[in-house]
Tab-separated table of C-alpha atoms and ligand atoms in Angstrom:
chain	number	residue	atom	x	y	z
A	209	MET	CA	21.640	1.472	-19.888
A	210	ARG	CA	18.828	1.027	-17.380
A	211	TYR	CA	16.168	3.511	-16.373
A	212	ILE	CA	15.909	4.897	-12.864
A	213	GLU	CA	12.337	3.825	-12.307
A	214	LEU	CA	10.523	6.145	-9.921
A	215	ARG	CA	7.055	5.943	-11.481
A	216	SER	CA	5.861	3.458	-8.887
A	217	ASP	CA	6.892	0.805	-6.390
A	218	THR	CA	4.760	-1.543	-8.492
A	219	PHE	CA	7.758	-1.801	-10.849
A	220	THR	CA	9.837	-3.967	-8.497
A	221	LYS	CA	10.925	-7.290	-9.976
A	222	PRO	CA	10.713	-10.508	-7.920
A	223	THR	CA	13.905	-11.238	-5.971
A	224	PRO	CA	15.874	-14.502	-6.463
A	225	ALA	CA	14.360	-15.792	-3.183
A	226	MET	CA	10.881	-15.065	-4.547
A	227	ARG	CA	11.623	-16.815	-7.835
A	228	LYS	CA	12.908	-19.868	-5.959
A	229	ALA	CA	9.862	-19.914	-3.679
A	230	MET	CA	7.619	-19.680	-6.742
A	231	ALA	CA	9.389	-22.578	-8.442
A	232	ASP	CA	9.165	-24.722	-5.308
A	233	ALA	CA	5.623	-23.732	-4.273
A	234	GLU	CA	3.294	-26.457	-3.123
A	235	VAL	CA	-0.044	-25.848	-4.861
A	236	GLY	CA	-3.642	-27.037	-5.028
A	237	ASP	CA	-6.988	-25.696	-6.225
A	238	ASP	CA	-7.553	-22.471	-4.340
A	239	GLN	CA	-11.221	-22.303	-5.278
A	240	TYR	CA	-11.673	-25.450	-3.177
A	241	GLY	CA	-9.543	-23.894	-0.418
A	242	GLU	CA	-6.883	-26.510	-1.149
A	243	ASP	CA	-3.853	-24.472	-2.135
A	244	PRO	CA	-1.557	-24.857	0.886
A	245	THR	CA	0.616	-21.871	-0.052
A	246	VAL	CA	-2.358	-19.531	-0.462
A	247	ASN	CA	-3.767	-20.831	2.827
A	248	ARG	CA	-0.445	-20.154	4.523
A	249	LEU	CA	-0.309	-16.644	3.063
A	250	GLU	CA	-3.853	-15.823	4.151
A	251	LYS	CA	-3.176	-17.106	7.668
A	252	ARG	CA	0.174	-15.347	8.049
A	253	ALA	CA	-1.018	-12.046	6.570
A	254	SER	CA	-4.083	-11.897	8.826
A	255	GLU	CA	-1.919	-12.774	11.816
A	256	ILE	CA	0.477	-9.920	11.013
A	257	VAL	CA	-2.331	-7.363	10.830
A	258	GLY	CA	-4.201	-8.916	13.756
A	259	LYS	CA	-7.361	-9.897	11.919
A	260	GLU	CA	-9.295	-13.150	12.031
A	261	ALA	CA	-9.177	-14.042	8.342
A	262	GLY	CA	-7.936	-12.969	4.930
A	263	VAL	CA	-8.683	-13.566	1.270
A	264	TYR	CA	-5.939	-13.371	-1.344
A	265	VAL	CA	-6.915	-11.276	-4.367
A	266	PRO	CA	-5.138	-10.481	-7.637
A	267	SER	CA	-4.870	-6.720	-7.079
A	268	GLY	CA	-5.292	-3.875	-4.628
A	269	MET	CA	-8.249	-2.692	-6.609
A	270	MET	CA	-9.945	-6.027	-6.186
A	271	GLY	CA	-9.103	-5.926	-2.481
A	272	ASN	CA	-10.914	-2.607	-2.207
A	273	LEU	CA	-13.834	-3.869	-4.273
A	274	CYS	CA	-14.178	-6.967	-2.086
A	275	GLY	CA	-13.919	-4.815	1.043
A	276	VAL	CA	-16.555	-2.334	-0.087
A	277	LEU	CA	-18.974	-4.796	-1.686
A	278	SER	CA	-18.924	-7.214	1.249
A	279	GLN	CA	-20.011	-4.440	3.640
A	280	THR	CA	-22.595	-2.531	1.631
A	281	GLN	CA	-25.808	-2.989	-0.301
A	282	ARG	CA	-26.637	-1.434	-3.648
A	283	GLY	CA	-27.848	2.136	-3.181
A	284	ASP	CA	-25.889	2.674	0.041
A	285	GLU	CA	-23.655	5.694	0.383
A	286	VAL	CA	-19.965	5.269	1.074
A	287	VAL	CA	-18.042	8.173	2.593
A	288	LEU	CA	-14.645	8.722	0.997
A	289	GLY	CA	-12.010	11.431	0.879
A	290	ASP	CA	-12.129	13.175	-2.492
A	291	LEU	CA	-8.542	12.161	-3.262
A	292	ALA	CA	-8.968	8.503	-2.317
A	293	HIS	CA	-7.453	5.999	-4.722
A	294	ILE	CA	-10.875	4.291	-4.797
A	295	VAL	CA	-12.371	7.526	-6.159
A	296	GLN	CA	-9.576	8.766	-8.380
A	297	ASN	CA	-7.794	5.722	-9.751
A	298	GLU	CA	-10.118	2.722	-9.816
A	299	MET	CA	-12.404	3.419	-12.785
A	300	GLY	CA	-15.250	4.022	-10.329
A	301	ALA	CA	-15.423	0.232	-9.940
A	302	CYS	CA	-17.068	0.235	-6.506
A	303	PHE	CA	-19.761	2.574	-7.747
A	304	VAL	CA	-20.300	0.972	-11.140
A	305	VAL	CA	-19.987	-2.672	-10.130
A	306	GLY	CA	-21.129	-2.366	-6.523
A	307	GLY	CA	-23.935	0.113	-7.149
A	308	VAL	CA	-22.921	2.163	-4.116
A	309	VAL	CA	-22.925	5.945	-4.215
A	310	PRO	CA	-19.831	7.956	-3.293
A	311	ARG	CA	-20.333	10.672	-0.699
A	312	LEU	CA	-17.130	12.706	-0.938
A	313	VAL	CA	-15.549	14.753	1.814
A	314	PRO	CA	-12.362	16.809	1.487
A	315	ASN	CA	-9.117	14.983	2.122
A	316	ARG	CA	-7.210	16.997	4.655
A	317	ASP	CA	-3.613	15.817	4.750
A	318	GLY	CA	-4.686	12.310	3.944
A	319	PHE	CA	-7.794	11.866	6.007
A	320	PRO	CA	-11.247	13.349	6.387
A	321	SER	CA	-12.023	15.535	9.386
A	322	LEU	CA	-14.704	14.467	11.849
A	323	ASP	CA	-16.680	17.629	11.085
A	324	ASP	CA	-16.696	16.817	7.388
A	325	LEU	CA	-17.718	13.266	8.167
A	326	ALA	CA	-20.498	14.433	10.445
A	327	SER	CA	-21.947	16.594	7.708
A	328	ALA	CA	-21.693	13.750	5.186
A	329	VAL	CA	-23.741	11.259	7.164
A	330	ARG	CA	-27.427	11.483	6.269
A	331	PRO	CA	-30.227	11.628	8.782
A	332	GLN	CA	-32.405	8.531	8.789
A	333	GLY	CA	-35.475	8.670	6.607
A	334	MET	CA	-35.811	9.184	2.898
A	335	PHE	CA	-32.098	9.296	2.246
A	336	PRO	CA	-29.622	6.704	1.150
A	337	ARG	CA	-28.188	4.616	3.988
A	338	THR	CA	-24.607	5.609	4.816
A	339	SER	CA	-23.039	2.265	5.607
A	340	LEU	CA	-19.292	2.569	5.117
A	341	VAL	CA	-16.376	4.968	5.511
A	342	CYS	CA	-13.170	4.326	3.561
A	343	LEU	CA	-9.771	5.514	4.731
A	344	GLU	CA	-6.361	5.220	3.052
A	345	ASN	CA	-2.984	4.789	4.777
A	346	SER	CA	-0.480	5.747	3.477
A	347	HIS	CA	-2.318	8.135	1.177
A	348	ASN	CA	-1.163	7.894	-2.407
A	349	ASN	CA	-2.668	11.083	-3.816
A	350	CYS	CA	-1.649	13.035	-0.698
A	351	GLY	CA	2.055	12.365	-1.251
A	352	GLY	CA	2.247	9.244	0.936
A	353	ALA	CA	0.812	10.987	4.011
A	354	VAL	CA	0.187	8.734	6.995
A	355	ILE	CA	-2.556	8.589	9.609
A	356	THR	CA	-1.876	7.449	13.125
A	357	ALA	CA	-3.665	4.740	15.080
A	358	GLU	CA	-5.321	7.472	17.185
A	359	GLN	CA	-6.584	9.366	14.131
A	360	THR	CA	-7.923	6.121	12.697
A	361	LYS	CA	-9.613	5.257	15.975
A	362	SER	CA	-11.354	8.626	16.176
A	363	ILE	CA	-12.919	8.044	12.742
A	364	VAL	CA	-13.798	4.428	13.493
A	365	ASP	CA	-15.440	5.345	16.810
A	366	PHE	CA	-17.438	8.020	15.027
A	367	ALA	CA	-18.534	5.523	12.361
A	368	HIS	CA	-19.315	2.638	14.686
A	369	VAL	CA	-21.628	4.571	16.965
A	370	ARG	CA	-23.621	5.462	13.857
A	371	GLY	CA	-23.781	1.869	12.663
A	372	MET	CA	-21.266	2.368	9.859
A	373	ARG	CA	-18.306	0.151	9.124
A	374	VAL	CA	-14.806	1.244	8.123
A	375	HIS	CA	-12.668	-0.149	5.301
A	376	LEU	CA	-9.017	0.823	5.080
A	377	ASP	CA	-7.198	0.935	1.766
A	378	GLY	CA	-3.836	-0.008	3.238
A	379	ALA	CA	-2.127	-0.699	-0.072
A	380	ARG	CA	1.056	0.640	1.606
A	381	ILE	CA	0.178	-0.007	5.255
A	382	PHE	CA	3.681	-1.289	6.035
A	383	ASN	CA	5.154	1.970	4.736
A	384	ALA	CA	2.827	3.854	7.057
A	385	ALA	CA	3.828	1.592	9.945
A	386	ALA	CA	7.546	2.016	9.217
A	387	ALA	CA	7.169	5.805	8.997
A	388	LEU	CA	5.304	5.976	12.303
A	389	GLY	CA	7.545	3.413	14.002
A	390	VAL	CA	4.613	1.191	14.971
A	391	GLU	CA	3.343	-2.273	14.027
A	392	ALA	CA	0.863	-2.369	11.138
A	393	LYS	CA	-1.410	-4.212	13.553
A	394	ALA	CA	-1.777	-1.049	15.640
A	395	LEU	CA	-2.795	0.990	12.598
A	396	VAL	CA	-5.540	-1.406	11.519
A	397	ARG	CA	-6.761	-2.573	14.945
A	398	ASP	CA	-9.962	-0.551	14.878
A	399	VAL	CA	-11.014	-0.810	11.223
A	400	ASP	CA	-13.370	-3.567	10.102
A	401	THR	CA	-11.482	-4.490	6.953
A	402	VAL	CA	-8.090	-3.661	5.503
A	403	GLN	CA	-6.657	-4.450	2.115
A	404	PHE	CA	-2.925	-4.324	1.563
A	405	CYS	CA	-0.697	-5.030	-1.402
A	406	PHE	CA	2.174	-7.489	-1.772
A	407	SER	CA	3.002	-5.999	-5.172
A	408	LYS	CA	4.229	-2.573	-4.026
A	409	GLY	CA	6.900	-1.996	-1.361
A	410	LEU	CA	6.908	-5.706	-0.495
A	411	ALA	CA	8.156	-6.284	-4.061
A	412	ALA	CA	6.142	-9.400	-4.918
A	413	PRO	CA	4.948	-9.685	-8.504
A	414	VAL	CA	1.198	-10.086	-7.930
A	415	GLY	CA	-1.506	-9.785	-5.345
A	416	SER	CA	-3.125	-8.153	-2.369
A	417	ILE	CA	-5.174	-9.374	0.543
A	418	LEU	CA	-8.376	-8.329	2.252
A	419	CYS	CA	-8.367	-9.034	5.984
A	420	GLY	CA	-11.136	-8.717	8.547
A	421	ASP	CA	-13.480	-10.799	10.700
A	422	GLY	CA	-14.319	-14.312	9.491
A	423	GLU	CA	-17.875	-13.535	8.432
A	424	THR	CA	-16.969	-10.480	6.352
A	425	VAL	CA	-14.044	-12.277	4.709
A	426	ALA	CA	-16.336	-15.212	3.838
A	427	LYS	CA	-18.661	-12.719	2.111
A	428	ALA	CA	-15.667	-11.106	0.400
A	429	ARG	CA	-14.633	-14.522	-0.910
A	430	ARG	CA	-18.008	-14.795	-2.641
A	431	VAL	CA	-17.616	-11.249	-4.002
A	432	ARG	CA	-14.175	-12.192	-5.342
A	433	LYS	CA	-15.706	-15.075	-7.238
A	434	MET	CA	-18.524	-12.897	-8.546
A	435	LEU	CA	-15.890	-10.497	-9.857
A	436	GLY	CA	-14.260	-13.359	-11.725
A	437	GLY	CA	-11.324	-13.617	-9.396
A	438	ALA	CA	-11.361	-17.044	-7.733
A	439	MET	CA	-7.962	-18.523	-8.456
A	440	ARG	CA	-6.690	-22.055	-8.927
A	441	GLN	CA	-2.983	-22.900	-8.349
A	442	ALA	CA	-2.396	-19.383	-7.041
A	443	GLY	CA	0.234	-20.761	-4.651
A	444	VAL	CA	2.767	-20.016	-7.384
A	445	ILE	CA	2.282	-16.292	-6.871
A	446	ALA	CA	1.329	-16.500	-3.195
A	447	ALA	CA	4.776	-18.012	-2.533
A	448	ALA	CA	6.443	-14.794	-3.663
A	449	ALA	CA	3.992	-12.744	-1.615
A	450	LEU	CA	4.965	-14.753	1.481
A	451	VAL	CA	8.642	-13.961	0.879
A	452	GLY	CA	7.759	-10.265	0.490
A	453	LEU	CA	5.741	-10.321	3.690
A	454	GLU	CA	8.558	-11.886	5.713
A	455	GLU	CA	11.595	-10.232	4.147
A	456	MET	CA	10.632	-6.796	2.920
A	457	ARG	CA	8.821	-5.054	5.753
A	458	ASP	CA	11.949	-4.233	7.707
A	459	ARG	CA	13.728	-2.642	4.767
A	460	LEU	CA	11.024	-0.099	3.891
A	461	VAL	CA	12.768	2.504	6.049
A	462	GLU	CA	15.548	2.447	3.460
A	463	ASP	CA	13.044	3.461	0.760
A	464	HIS	CA	11.840	6.229	3.053
A	465	ARG	CA	15.415	7.488	3.546
A	466	ASN	CA	15.894	7.533	-0.217
A	467	ALA	CA	12.605	9.383	-0.701
A	468	GLN	CA	13.656	11.964	1.890
A	469	ARG	CA	17.061	12.362	0.214
A	470	PHE	CA	15.335	12.878	-3.135
A	471	ALA	CA	12.880	15.387	-1.663
A	472	GLN	CA	15.644	17.384	-0.010
A	473	GLY	CA	17.741	17.340	-3.168
A	474	LEU	CA	14.777	18.521	-5.249
A	475	ALA	CA	14.161	21.367	-2.807
A	476	GLU	CA	17.596	22.727	-3.680
A	477	ILE	CA	16.891	22.853	-7.409
A	478	PRO	CA	15.535	26.198	-8.641
A	479	GLY	CA	12.145	25.709	-10.282
A	480	VAL	CA	11.029	22.799	-8.069
A	481	ARG	CA	8.218	23.370	-5.596
A	482	ILE	CA	8.306	20.927	-2.740
A	483	ASP	CA	8.063	20.728	1.025
A	484	PRO	CA	10.464	17.876	1.870
A	485	ARG	CA	8.948	17.513	5.350
A	486	ARG	CA	5.898	16.009	3.702
A	487	ALA	CA	7.849	13.108	2.189
A	488	VAL	CA	7.431	10.818	5.170
A	489	THR	CA	7.101	7.497	3.331
A	490	ASN	CA	8.308	6.320	-0.085
A	491	ILE	CA	6.279	8.803	-2.138
A	492	VAL	CA	7.611	12.211	-3.142
A	493	SER	CA	5.105	14.699	-4.492
A	494	PHE	CA	6.388	17.860	-6.172
A	495	GLU	CA	5.610	20.515	-8.761
A	496	ILE	CA	7.657	22.364	-11.311
A	497	ASP	CA	7.205	26.124	-11.440
A	498	PRO	CA	5.207	26.530	-14.674
A	499	ALA	CA	7.186	29.699	-15.462
A	500	VAL	CA	10.271	27.486	-15.678
A	501	MET	CA	8.890	24.399	-17.328
A	502	ASP	CA	5.626	22.588	-17.890
A	503	ALA	CA	5.277	19.418	-15.762
A	504	GLY	CA	4.768	17.229	-18.835
A	505	ALA	CA	7.860	18.672	-20.526
A	506	PHE	CA	9.881	18.015	-17.384
A	507	GLN	CA	8.648	14.436	-17.207
A	508	LYS	CA	9.475	13.880	-20.890
A	509	ALA	CA	12.931	15.448	-20.644
A	510	CYS	CA	13.733	13.303	-17.583
A	511	ALA	CA	12.597	10.161	-19.396
A	512	GLU	CA	14.923	11.026	-22.279
A	513	LYS	CA	17.744	11.014	-19.729
A	514	ARG	CA	16.497	7.663	-18.364
A	515	LEU	CA	14.718	8.918	-15.251
A	516	ARG	CA	11.051	8.039	-15.024
A	517	VAL	CA	8.638	9.874	-12.750
A	518	SER	CA	4.860	9.838	-12.933
A	519	ARG	CA	2.215	12.482	-13.017
A	520	TYR	CA	-0.546	12.588	-10.438
A	521	LEU	CA	-4.061	11.918	-11.695
A	522	GLY	CA	-2.955	11.699	-15.296
A	523	ASN	CA	-2.396	15.341	-16.136
A	524	SER	CA	-2.192	17.337	-12.921
A	525	PRO	CA	0.736	19.724	-12.480
A	526	ARG	CA	1.916	17.509	-9.614
A	527	LEU	CA	4.578	14.900	-10.215
A	528	ARG	CA	5.289	11.778	-8.219
A	529	ALA	CA	8.465	9.833	-7.540
A	530	VAL	CA	8.247	6.554	-5.625
A	531	THR	CA	11.229	4.754	-4.125
A	532	HIS	CA	11.425	0.979	-3.783
A	533	LEU	CA	13.659	-2.079	-3.601
A	534	ASP	CA	15.131	-1.577	-7.072
A	535	VAL	CA	16.208	2.030	-6.433
A	536	THR	CA	19.521	2.607	-4.657
A	537	ARG	CA	20.884	5.675	-2.942
A	538	ASP	CA	23.231	6.146	-5.922
A	539	ASP	CA	20.186	6.061	-8.207
A	540	ILE	CA	18.690	8.871	-6.137
A	541	ASP	CA	21.820	10.970	-6.536
A	542	ALA	CA	21.842	10.266	-10.272
A	543	ALA	CA	18.121	11.135	-10.456
A	544	LEU	CA	18.791	14.480	-8.781
A	545	GLU	CA	21.556	15.207	-11.280
A	546	ILE	CA	19.149	14.517	-14.124
A	547	ALA	CA	16.403	16.713	-12.623
A	548	ARG	CA	18.954	19.500	-12.120
A	549	ALA	CA	20.293	19.197	-15.671
A	550	VAL	CA	16.783	19.252	-17.129
A	551	LEU	CA	15.703	22.328	-15.189
A	552	ILE	CA	18.871	24.327	-15.414
A	553	GLY	CA	19.120	23.654	-19.116
A	554	ALA	CA	15.476	24.631	-19.643
A	555	PRO	CA	14.640	27.581	-21.876
A	556	ALA	CA	11.895	29.637	-20.154
A	557	ALA	CA	8.473	27.997	-19.979
A	558	VAL	CA	9.029	24.900	-22.073
A	559	THR	CA	5.762	23.095	-22.764
A	560	ALA	CA	5.282	19.535	-23.901
A	561	GLY	CA	2.758	18.569	-26.544
A	562	ARG	CA	0.108	16.637	-24.635
B	619	LIG	N1	-1.725	2.536	-7.118
B	619	LIG	C1	-0.931	2.625	-8.310
B	619	LIG	C2	-1.638	3.448	-9.376
B	619	LIG	O1	-2.946	3.023	-9.532
B	619	LIG	C3	-1.658	4.903	-9.100
B	619	LIG	C4	0.428	3.224	-7.970
B	619	LIG	O2	1.305	3.146	-8.845
B	619	LIG	O3	0.575	3.776	-6.880
B	619	LIG	N2	-4.813	1.632	-3.301
B	619	LIG	C5	-3.769	2.461	-3.390
B	619	LIG	C6	-3.563	3.474	-2.311
B	619	LIG	C7	-2.882	2.376	-4.467
B	619	LIG	O4	-1.870	3.222	-4.541
B	619	LIG	C8	-3.106	1.396	-5.449
B	619	LIG	C9	-2.204	1.290	-6.662
B	619	LIG	C10	-4.214	0.548	-5.306
B	619	LIG	C11	-5.056	0.690	-4.220
B	619	LIG	C12	-4.559	-0.501	-6.336
B	619	LIG	O5	-3.618	-1.513	-6.392
B	619	LIG	P1	-3.478	-2.396	-7.723
B	619	LIG	O6	-2.726	-1.570	-8.694
B	619	LIG	O7	-2.764	-3.607	-7.274
B	619	LIG	O8	-4.859	-2.695	-8.203
């Protein structure tokens, strides 16, 4: 019996079309710029998001690292929302490896307010230089919240007049675009760099890309190599990413419908705390009333019934369910049955050994 896998959209398996494309991929040495499939992916991906150039990287984390390190110097400050994936989930890589200092502002529904930003930017003089602002769309740790092109522009305008650049962690930018009913291009038009992932909703097995102007991407290519990430016959994996890019964007709305169905179903289960209106993309964030059951115990009991959900930030009371290609509407209904059975069968305040 299979699991209903809602821990992440990173769990998708390559489709038959992806496997065929991988088997047939034309390859070369990417470090010499001679892998035709990687070159095609970089060209097509940058075209789709309306940027001049792109560099294929093994992971979203490396995309963020390349984006941040190619636009900052050691000792610079980088303004980030306190719930940003870069801050919470990336081992502090930008700060440790890049030597930049995080200047955190509160995340308000997925993006920092202009007032918070204004107070984060240092006056010139004996202070660190604030050179970069990072945004995230959709926002993982804010339950898949999205920011509009106008909201993005207001932050970018603010940053640019102060000489700062803006990097967007767009790991799930196509989910944000689908939720807002706009092209991804519109959402990234104003930012200087954007990284997005092929390995999440687009269902490819490996890889992300950093896109931006030619000069910044050329710098990022050097950063990628410094990080140990220049690749050789990467066309084998880039081929699957190309299939994801062309075939998966239009179906993300289905994942969003499933997420909404799950959120609404959860809202009807006593003991679940959720506002289904906030599930606008493929991420559902919810809590279990601790008087009914501890979040860890709920997660464990669900897993025993073959439903897997994840826990935000390792051990927070918030749980996360992510829909994707390998989750059907029937799976969602079955998942709701499991959640209901676990909670209704729960003796008061069950706690899991952590
Ligand atoms: N996020 C993963 C986990 O790390 C939490 C997931 O399952 O959602 N930016 C954002 C907004 C992300 O959600 C992720 C992955 C990344 C960057 C990093 O991508 P990878 O895992 O490819 O390095």
